[in-house]
Every structure is written in structure tokens, then in C-alpha cells.
Coordinates of C-alpha atoms and ligand atoms in Angstrom, one line a residue:
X1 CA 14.6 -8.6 50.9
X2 CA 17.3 -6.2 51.3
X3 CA 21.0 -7.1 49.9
X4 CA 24.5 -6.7 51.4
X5 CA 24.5 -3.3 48.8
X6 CA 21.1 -1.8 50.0
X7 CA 19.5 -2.9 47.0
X8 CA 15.7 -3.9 47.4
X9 CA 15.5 -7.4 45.6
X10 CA 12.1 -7.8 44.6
X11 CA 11.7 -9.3 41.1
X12 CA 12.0 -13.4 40.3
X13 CA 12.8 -14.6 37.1
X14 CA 11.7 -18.1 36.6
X15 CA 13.3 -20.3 34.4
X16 CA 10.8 -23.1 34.1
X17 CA 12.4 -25.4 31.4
X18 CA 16.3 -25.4 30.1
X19 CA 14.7 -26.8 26.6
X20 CA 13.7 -25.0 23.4
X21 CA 11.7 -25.6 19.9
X22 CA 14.5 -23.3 18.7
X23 CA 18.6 -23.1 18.4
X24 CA 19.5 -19.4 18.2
X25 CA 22.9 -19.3 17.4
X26 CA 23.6 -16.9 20.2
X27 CA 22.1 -19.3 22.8
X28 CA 22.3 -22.6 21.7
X29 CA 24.4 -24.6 20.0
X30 CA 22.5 -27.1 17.6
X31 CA 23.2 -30.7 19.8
X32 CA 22.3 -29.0 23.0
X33 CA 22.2 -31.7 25.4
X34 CA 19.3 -31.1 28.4
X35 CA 18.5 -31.8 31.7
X36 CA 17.1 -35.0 32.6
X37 CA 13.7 -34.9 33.8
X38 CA 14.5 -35.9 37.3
X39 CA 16.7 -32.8 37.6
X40 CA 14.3 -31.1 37.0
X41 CA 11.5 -29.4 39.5
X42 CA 7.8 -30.2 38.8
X43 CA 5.6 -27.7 38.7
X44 CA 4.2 -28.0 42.1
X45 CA 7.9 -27.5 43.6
X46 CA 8.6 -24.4 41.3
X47 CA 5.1 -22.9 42.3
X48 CA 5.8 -23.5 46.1
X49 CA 9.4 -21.9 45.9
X50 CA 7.4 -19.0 44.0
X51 CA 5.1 -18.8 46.9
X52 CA 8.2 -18.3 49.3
X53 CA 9.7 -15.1 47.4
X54 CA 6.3 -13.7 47.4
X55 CA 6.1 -14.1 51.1
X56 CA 9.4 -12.2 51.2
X57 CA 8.6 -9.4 49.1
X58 CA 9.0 -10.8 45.7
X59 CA 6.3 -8.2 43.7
X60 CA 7.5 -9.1 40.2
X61 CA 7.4 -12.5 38.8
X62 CA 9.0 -13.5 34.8
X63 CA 8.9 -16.7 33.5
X64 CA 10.8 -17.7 31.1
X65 CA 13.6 -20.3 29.6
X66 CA 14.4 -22.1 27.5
X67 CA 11.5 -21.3 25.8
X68 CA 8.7 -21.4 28.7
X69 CA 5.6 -22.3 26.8
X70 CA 7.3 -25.6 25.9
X71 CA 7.0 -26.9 29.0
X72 CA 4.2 -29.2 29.3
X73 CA 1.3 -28.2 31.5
X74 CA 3.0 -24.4 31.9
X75 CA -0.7 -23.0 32.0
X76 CA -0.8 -24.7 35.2
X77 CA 2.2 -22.6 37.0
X78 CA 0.8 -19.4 35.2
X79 CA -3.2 -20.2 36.6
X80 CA -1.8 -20.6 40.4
X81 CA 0.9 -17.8 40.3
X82 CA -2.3 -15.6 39.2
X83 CA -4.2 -16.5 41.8
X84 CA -1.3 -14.6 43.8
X85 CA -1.6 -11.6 41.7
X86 CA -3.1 -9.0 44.3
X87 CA -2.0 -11.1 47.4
X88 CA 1.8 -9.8 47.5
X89 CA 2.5 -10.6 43.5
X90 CA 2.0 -7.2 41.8
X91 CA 3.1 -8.6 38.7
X92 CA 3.0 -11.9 36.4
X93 CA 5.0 -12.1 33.2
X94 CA 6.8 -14.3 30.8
X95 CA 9.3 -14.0 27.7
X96 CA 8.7 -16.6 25.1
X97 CA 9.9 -16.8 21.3
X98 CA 6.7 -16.6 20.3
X99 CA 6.5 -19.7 18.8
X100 CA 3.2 -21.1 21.2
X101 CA 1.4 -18.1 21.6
X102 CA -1.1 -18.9 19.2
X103 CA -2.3 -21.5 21.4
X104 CA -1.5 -19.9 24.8
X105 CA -2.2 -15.8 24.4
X106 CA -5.8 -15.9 25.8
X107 CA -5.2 -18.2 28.6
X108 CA -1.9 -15.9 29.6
X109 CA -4.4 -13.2 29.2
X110 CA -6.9 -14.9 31.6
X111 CA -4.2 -15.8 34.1
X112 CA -3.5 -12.1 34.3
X113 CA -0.6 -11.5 32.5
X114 CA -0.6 -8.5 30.8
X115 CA 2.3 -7.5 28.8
X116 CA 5.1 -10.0 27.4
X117 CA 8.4 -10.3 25.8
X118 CA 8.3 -11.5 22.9
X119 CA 12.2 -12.3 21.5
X120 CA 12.1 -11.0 17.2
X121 CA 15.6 -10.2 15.9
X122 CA 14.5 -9.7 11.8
X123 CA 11.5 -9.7 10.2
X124 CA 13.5 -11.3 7.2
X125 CA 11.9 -14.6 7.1
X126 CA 15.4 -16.3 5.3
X127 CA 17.4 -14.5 8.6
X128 CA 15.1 -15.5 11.0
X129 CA 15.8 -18.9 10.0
X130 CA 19.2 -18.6 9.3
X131 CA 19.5 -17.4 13.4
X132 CA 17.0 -19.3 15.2
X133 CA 18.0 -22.7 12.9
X134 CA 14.6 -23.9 13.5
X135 CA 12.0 -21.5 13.4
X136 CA 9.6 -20.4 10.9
X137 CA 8.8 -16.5 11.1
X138 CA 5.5 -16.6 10.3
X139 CA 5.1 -18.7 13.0
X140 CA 6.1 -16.2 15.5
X141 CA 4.7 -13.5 13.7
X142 CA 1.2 -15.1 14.1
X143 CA 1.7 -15.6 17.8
X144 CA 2.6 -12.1 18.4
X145 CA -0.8 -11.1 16.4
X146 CA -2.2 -13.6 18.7
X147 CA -0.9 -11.8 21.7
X148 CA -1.8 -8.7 20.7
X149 CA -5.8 -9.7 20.0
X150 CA -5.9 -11.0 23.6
X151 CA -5.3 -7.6 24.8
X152 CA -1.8 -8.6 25.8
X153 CA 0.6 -5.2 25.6
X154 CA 4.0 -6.9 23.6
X155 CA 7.6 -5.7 23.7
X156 CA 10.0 -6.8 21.3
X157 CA 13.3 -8.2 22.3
X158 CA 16.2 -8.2 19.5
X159 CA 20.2 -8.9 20.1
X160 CA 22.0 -6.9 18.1
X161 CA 24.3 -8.7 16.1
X162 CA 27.1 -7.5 14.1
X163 CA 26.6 -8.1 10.2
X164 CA 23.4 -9.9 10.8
X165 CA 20.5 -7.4 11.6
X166 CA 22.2 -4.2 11.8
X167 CA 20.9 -3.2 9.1
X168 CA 17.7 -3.8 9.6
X169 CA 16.5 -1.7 13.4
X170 CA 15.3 1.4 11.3
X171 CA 12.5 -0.4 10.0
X172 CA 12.0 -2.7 13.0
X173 CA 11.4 0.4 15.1
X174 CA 8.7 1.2 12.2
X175 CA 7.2 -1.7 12.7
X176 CA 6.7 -1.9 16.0
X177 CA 5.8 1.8 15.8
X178 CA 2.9 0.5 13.7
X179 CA 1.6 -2.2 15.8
X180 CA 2.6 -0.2 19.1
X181 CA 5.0 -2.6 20.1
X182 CA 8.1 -1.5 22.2
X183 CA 11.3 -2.3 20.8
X184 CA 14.2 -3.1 23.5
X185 CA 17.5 -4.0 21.5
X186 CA 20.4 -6.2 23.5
X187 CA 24.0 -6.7 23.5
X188 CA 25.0 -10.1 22.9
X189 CA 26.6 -11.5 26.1
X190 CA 29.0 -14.3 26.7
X191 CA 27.0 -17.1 27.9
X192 CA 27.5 -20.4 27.4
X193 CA 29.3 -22.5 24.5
X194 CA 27.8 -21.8 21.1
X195 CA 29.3 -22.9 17.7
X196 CA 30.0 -19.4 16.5
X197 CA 32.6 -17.1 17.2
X198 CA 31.5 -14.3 19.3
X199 CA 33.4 -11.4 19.3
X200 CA 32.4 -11.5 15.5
X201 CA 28.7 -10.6 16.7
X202 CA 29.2 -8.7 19.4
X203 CA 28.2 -4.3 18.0
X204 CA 28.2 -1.9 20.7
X205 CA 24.7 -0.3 21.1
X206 CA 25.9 3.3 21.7
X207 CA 26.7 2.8 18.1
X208 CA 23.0 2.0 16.8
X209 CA 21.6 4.4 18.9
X210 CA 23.8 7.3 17.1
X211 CA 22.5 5.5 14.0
X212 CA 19.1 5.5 14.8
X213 CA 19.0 9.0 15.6
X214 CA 19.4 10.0 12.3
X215 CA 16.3 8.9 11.1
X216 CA 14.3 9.0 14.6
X217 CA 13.8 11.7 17.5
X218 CA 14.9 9.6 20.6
X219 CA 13.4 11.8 23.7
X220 CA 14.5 10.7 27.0
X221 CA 12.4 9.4 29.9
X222 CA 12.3 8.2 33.0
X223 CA 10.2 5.2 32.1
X224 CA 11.5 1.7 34.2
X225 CA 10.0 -1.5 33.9
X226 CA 12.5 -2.4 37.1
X227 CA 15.1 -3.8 34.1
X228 CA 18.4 -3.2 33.0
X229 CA 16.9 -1.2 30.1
X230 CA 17.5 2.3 29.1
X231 CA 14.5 3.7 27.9
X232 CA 13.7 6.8 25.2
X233 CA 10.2 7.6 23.8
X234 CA 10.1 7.9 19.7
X235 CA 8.6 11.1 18.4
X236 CA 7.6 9.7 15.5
X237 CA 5.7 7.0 17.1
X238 CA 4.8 7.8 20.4
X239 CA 6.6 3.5 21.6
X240 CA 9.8 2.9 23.2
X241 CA 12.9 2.1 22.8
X242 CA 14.9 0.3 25.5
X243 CA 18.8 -0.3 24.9
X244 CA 20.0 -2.9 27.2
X245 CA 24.0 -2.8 27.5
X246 CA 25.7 -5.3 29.6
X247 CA 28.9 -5.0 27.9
X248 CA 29.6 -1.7 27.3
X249 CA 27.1 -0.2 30.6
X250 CA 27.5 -1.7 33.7
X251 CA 23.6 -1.8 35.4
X252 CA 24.4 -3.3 38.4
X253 CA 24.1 -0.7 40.8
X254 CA 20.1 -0.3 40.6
X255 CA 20.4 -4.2 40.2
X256 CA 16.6 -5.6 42.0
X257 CA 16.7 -9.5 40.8
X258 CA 17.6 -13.0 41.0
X259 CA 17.4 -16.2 38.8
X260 CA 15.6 -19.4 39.9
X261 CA 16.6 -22.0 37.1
X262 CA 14.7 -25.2 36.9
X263 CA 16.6 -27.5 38.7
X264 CA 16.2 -25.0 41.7
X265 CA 19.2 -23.0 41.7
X266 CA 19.0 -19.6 42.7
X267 CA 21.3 -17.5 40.5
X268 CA 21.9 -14.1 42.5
X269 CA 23.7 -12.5 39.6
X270 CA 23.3 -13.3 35.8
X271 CA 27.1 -12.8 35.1
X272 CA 28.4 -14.8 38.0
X273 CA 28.4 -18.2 39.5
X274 CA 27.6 -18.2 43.0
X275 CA 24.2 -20.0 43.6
X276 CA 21.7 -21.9 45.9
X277 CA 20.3 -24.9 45.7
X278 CA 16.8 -24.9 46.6
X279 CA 16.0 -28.4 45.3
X280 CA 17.2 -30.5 47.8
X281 CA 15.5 -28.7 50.5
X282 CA 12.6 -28.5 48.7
X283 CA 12.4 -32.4 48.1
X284 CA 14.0 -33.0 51.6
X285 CA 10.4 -32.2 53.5
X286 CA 11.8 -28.2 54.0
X287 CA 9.2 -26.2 56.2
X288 CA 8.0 -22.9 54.8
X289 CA 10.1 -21.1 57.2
X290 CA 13.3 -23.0 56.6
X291 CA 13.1 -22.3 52.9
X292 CA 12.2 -18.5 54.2
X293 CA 15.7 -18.4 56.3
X294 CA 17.6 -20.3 52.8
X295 CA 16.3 -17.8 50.8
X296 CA 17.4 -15.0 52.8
X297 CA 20.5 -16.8 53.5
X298 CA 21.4 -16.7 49.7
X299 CA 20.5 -13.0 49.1
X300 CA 22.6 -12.1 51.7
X301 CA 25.5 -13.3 49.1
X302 CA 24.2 -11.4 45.9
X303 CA 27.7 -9.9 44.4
X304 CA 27.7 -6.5 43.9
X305 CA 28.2 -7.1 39.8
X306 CA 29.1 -9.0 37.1
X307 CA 31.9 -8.5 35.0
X308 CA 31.4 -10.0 31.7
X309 CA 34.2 -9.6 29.3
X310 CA 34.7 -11.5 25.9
X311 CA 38.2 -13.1 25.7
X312 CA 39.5 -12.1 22.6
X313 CA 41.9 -14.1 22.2
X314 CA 40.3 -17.5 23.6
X315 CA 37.0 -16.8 22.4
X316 CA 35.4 -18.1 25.8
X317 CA 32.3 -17.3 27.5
X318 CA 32.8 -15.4 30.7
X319 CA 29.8 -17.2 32.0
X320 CA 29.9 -21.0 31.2
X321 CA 26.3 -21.2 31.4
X322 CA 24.3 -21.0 29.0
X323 CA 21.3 -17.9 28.8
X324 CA 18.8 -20.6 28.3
X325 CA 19.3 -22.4 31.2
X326 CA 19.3 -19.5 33.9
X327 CA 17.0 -17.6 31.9
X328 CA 17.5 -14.7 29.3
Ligands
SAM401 N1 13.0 -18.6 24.7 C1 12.6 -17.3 25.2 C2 13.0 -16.2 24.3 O1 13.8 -16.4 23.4 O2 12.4 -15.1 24.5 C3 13.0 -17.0 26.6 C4 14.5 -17.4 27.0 S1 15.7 -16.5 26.1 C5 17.2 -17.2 26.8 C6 15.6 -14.9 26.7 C7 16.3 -13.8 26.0 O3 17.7 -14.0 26.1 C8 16.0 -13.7 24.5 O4 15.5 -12.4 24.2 C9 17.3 -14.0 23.8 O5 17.4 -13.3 22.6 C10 18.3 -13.6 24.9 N2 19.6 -14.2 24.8 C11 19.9 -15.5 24.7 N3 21.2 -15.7 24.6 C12 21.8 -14.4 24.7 C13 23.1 -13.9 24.7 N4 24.2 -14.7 24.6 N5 23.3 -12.6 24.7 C14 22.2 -11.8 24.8 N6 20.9 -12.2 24.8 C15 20.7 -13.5 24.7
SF4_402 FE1 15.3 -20.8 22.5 FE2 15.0 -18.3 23.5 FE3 17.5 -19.4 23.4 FE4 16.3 -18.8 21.1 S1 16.9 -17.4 22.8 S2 17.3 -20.7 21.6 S3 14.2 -19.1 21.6 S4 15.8 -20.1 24.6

């Protein structure tokens, strides 16, 4: 699949659930109200819609949320988009808080995943509380360890927030250093209503990077997952460190996804509202080939970028979505 810019679109991220055993205050706020169920697509219709972008060159495949391994009978979506691995799929992956992994690493594992995203911002168990308003660290810290013993290879994913854990990326890096974790660091975009006031969180990630290259040797490479992220290696270490900056980098250009939520609508671009419904096709009888020719149809209208920008003086989201719903 070839957009109206030349760019190859080849990786699907699945939002299988809009719901969460967590409320982090950049996502949520804490009376989220959520889909009902009939809105939503069963797992059979989000596996078959799958199946279609594979048959149109869809190599790369994340699932993710809401929190993804909430969702019940997930292992089921996971078991038959393996299956596919080899046969088109060159790639099956998720990001999760963390929270289930306990339960789910080794059958991820078995299903053929092989590296995750794993969402961390602190490793202060009072902070990580304090940001995720329902979570326990330990908790996630046992589902990483879980993770890692099932051979799973784990990247950290942290937003940067202003005031919060800024101070604390030095010895983040170190500890992923230790475990040989990769660390990729965010910029907090405007998505969604949340209590908070955002421009209050929002820190620029050229200026941790300056920071962090007074304690650490930041090499570059050429390392690309087929994300937004801006690699470097760390000396001291030998892991990675991805920078991801929305808001200050526009990464657009080399841009090779769309979003599938779970009510079926395709989201061409994270930062802007034009979108496809695939559900009623789906549950109108659609033939393979007529949900071919609507998938086609809708990359043929992926926008050439977004253009996030936090309104200062209204403190609105840009997007009124929220990240949980098309998937962070
Ligand atoms: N629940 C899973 C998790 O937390 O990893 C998957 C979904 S979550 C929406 C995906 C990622 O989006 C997480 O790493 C989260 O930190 C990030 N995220 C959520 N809201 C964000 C925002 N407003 N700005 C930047 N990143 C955000
Ligand atoms: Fe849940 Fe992930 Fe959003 Fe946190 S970032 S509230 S874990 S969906």
C-alpha cells in the first residue's frame, strides 16, 4: 500500500480494547467513561480485518490500547495473528503497562512475539502511583522480569514529564542498562481531555538529551524499528536510547502507519481526524475484496502530517481523542 506521498504503509497498530486497569494522568482522566460492548469489534472481526492488511502488505503488526492484555480472551487474537507470522506478517508485537505480563509473557512468547513495549515512567514506587492512580510498581516490575525470563527482548517506554520524572532518566537509563532494556523517552502529546493542565508537563526532549549527555556517551546509529524514534547507542552500556518528539520534531515524512481502534476505525494519522469505518462493512456481510478496495480506499486519504500544537491559552488538546482509544 503506497500513499498519496509515496510512503510505503506497511505497519498496523491495533487497538484492541479502549479500557485500562490504570488512569495515567496523561491519558486518562479518572471517570473515563468506555465504549459499550456492542461498539466494540469481537475478536473474530478484528482478526479478519488483520488478515486484510496482511493481504495488502501489512508486515508489522502492534497491538495495543487501552491496556491490551485486559481484554478478555486477547491470547486468542495473539495465537491466530501468529499463525500469520511467516505467511506475509513479518512481525507480531504489543505494548502493554505491564500490569498482566506475569500471566501472559510465555504465551506471548509462544505466539511469537518477540520483543515488547513495556510503558515505565519512574521506578519510584510513591510516583508510579501518584501517575498511573492505580497501579502498584511492583506489579509491573514483576511482569517485566516475567517478560524478560520468557526470552521476550523489552523496551521501556517513559513520557517525559516536566517536574515529575525529570529528574530521574539518568538512573532509568542505568537500569535498563543493567537488565539490557532499551529506553525510548516521549513527549507528552495533546490527546484527549485529562484533568491536568498540560502545558505544565509538557519538557522538550532536545533538553534531556543535552542533559543526559553529561553523564552518558550518546553515539549515533542508524538503528529503526520502522517508528517515529530517534535512536543512539549508549557507550556505557552497549542499549539504546530512542527519543520520540512529536512536538518539537515533525516525523511525518518517513511516516509508514495507520491506527485501527476497536470499534473499527481506521485512523490514517495519529494527530488528525480523518478516518474509516471498517465496522459496518465488516458486520454488513463485506467480501474479502470489498474490504481490500475500502482499505485501499482510506489510505489513499492519509494526510501528509499532523500538526499538534498545545493551546496555551485554552489548554485544549489538539486531538480530542484520547491516546488510549486509538492506541499509544
Ligand atoms: N496501556 C498500554 C501502555 O500504557 O503501554 C498501551 C496503550 S498506551 C495509550 C501507549 C503509550 O502511549 C504509553 O507508552 C503511554 O505512555 C503513551 N501515552 C498515552 N497518552 C499519552 C500522551 N498524551 N502523550 C504521550 N504519550 C502518551
Ligand atoms: Fe492505561 Fe496505557 Fe493509558 Fe496508562 S497509558 S492509562 S496504562 S492505556
Amino acid at each position: 500500500m503506497i500513499d498519496p506521498f509515496g510512503r510505503t504503509i506497511s505497519y498496523l497498530r491495533v487497538s484492541v480494547t479502549d479500557r485500562c486497569d490504570l488512569r495515567c494522568v496523561y491519558c486518562m482522566s479518572e471517570d473515563m467513561t468506555f465504549l459499550p460492548k456492542a461498539d466494540v469489534l469481537t475478536l473474530e472481526e478484528l482478526d479478519r480485518l488483520c488478515a486484510a492488511f496482511i493481504r495488502l502488505g501489512t508486515t508489522k503488526i502492534r497491538i495495543t490500547g487501552g491496556e491490551p492484555l485486559v481484554r478478555r480472551g486477547v491470547m486468542a487474537l495473539f495465537d491466530s495473528l501468529g499463525a500469520r507470522l511467516g505467511a506475509g506478517l513479518a512481525e507480531l508485537t504489543v505494548t502493554t503497562n505491564g500490569s498482566q505480563l506475569t500471566k501472559y509473557a510465555t504465551g506471548l512468547r509462544a505466539a511469537g512475539v518477540k520483543r515488547l513495549n513495556v510503558s515505565l515512567d519512574t521506578l519510584s514506587p510513591e510516583k508510579f502511583t501518584a501517575i498511573t492512580r492505580w497501579g502498584k510498581l511492583d506489579k509491573t516490575l514483576e511482569g517485566i522480569f516475567a517478560a524478560k525470563a520468557a526470552g521476550l527482548a523489552i523496551k521501556i517506554n517513559a513520557v517525559a514529564m516536566k517536574d515529575v520524572n525529570e529528574d530521574e532518566f539518568d538512573s532509568m537509563l542505568a537500569w535498563c542498562g543493567a537488565h539490557g532494556f532499551d529506553l525510548c523517552l516521549i513527549e507528552t502529546m495533546p490527546m484527549g481531555d485529562i484533568d491536568g493542565d498540560r502545558t505544565e508537563q509538557y519538557l522538550p526532549l532536545s533538553v534531556v538529551r543535552a542533559r543526559l549527555r553529561k553523564t552518558w556517551t550518546l553515539e549515533d546509529t542508524d538503528y529503526q524499528t520502522g517508528g517515529p524514534a530517534r535512536y543512539f547507542t549508549v557507550a556505557e552500556t552497549g542499549r539504546r536510547v530512542g527519543f520520540i518528539t512529536p512536538m518539537t520534531h515533525n516525523f511525518c515524512e518517513s511516516c509508514n502507519r495507520v491506527r485501527l481502534t476497536c470499534t473499527g476505525t481506521l485512523y490514517m494519522c495519529l494527530g488528525q481526524d480523518d478516518a474509516a469505518d471498517f465496522r459496518r462493512p465488516l458486520r454488513a456481510g463485506a467480501s474479502d475484496d470489498e474490504l481490500d478496495a475500502a482499505i485501499i480506499a482510506a489510505i489513499a486519504r492519509k494526510p501528509k502530517g499532523h500538526d499538534f500544537v498545545i493551546d496555551r491559552r485554552e489548554n485544549k488538546p489538539s486531538v480530542a481523542r484520547h491516546m488510549s482509544l486509538t492506541g499509544g
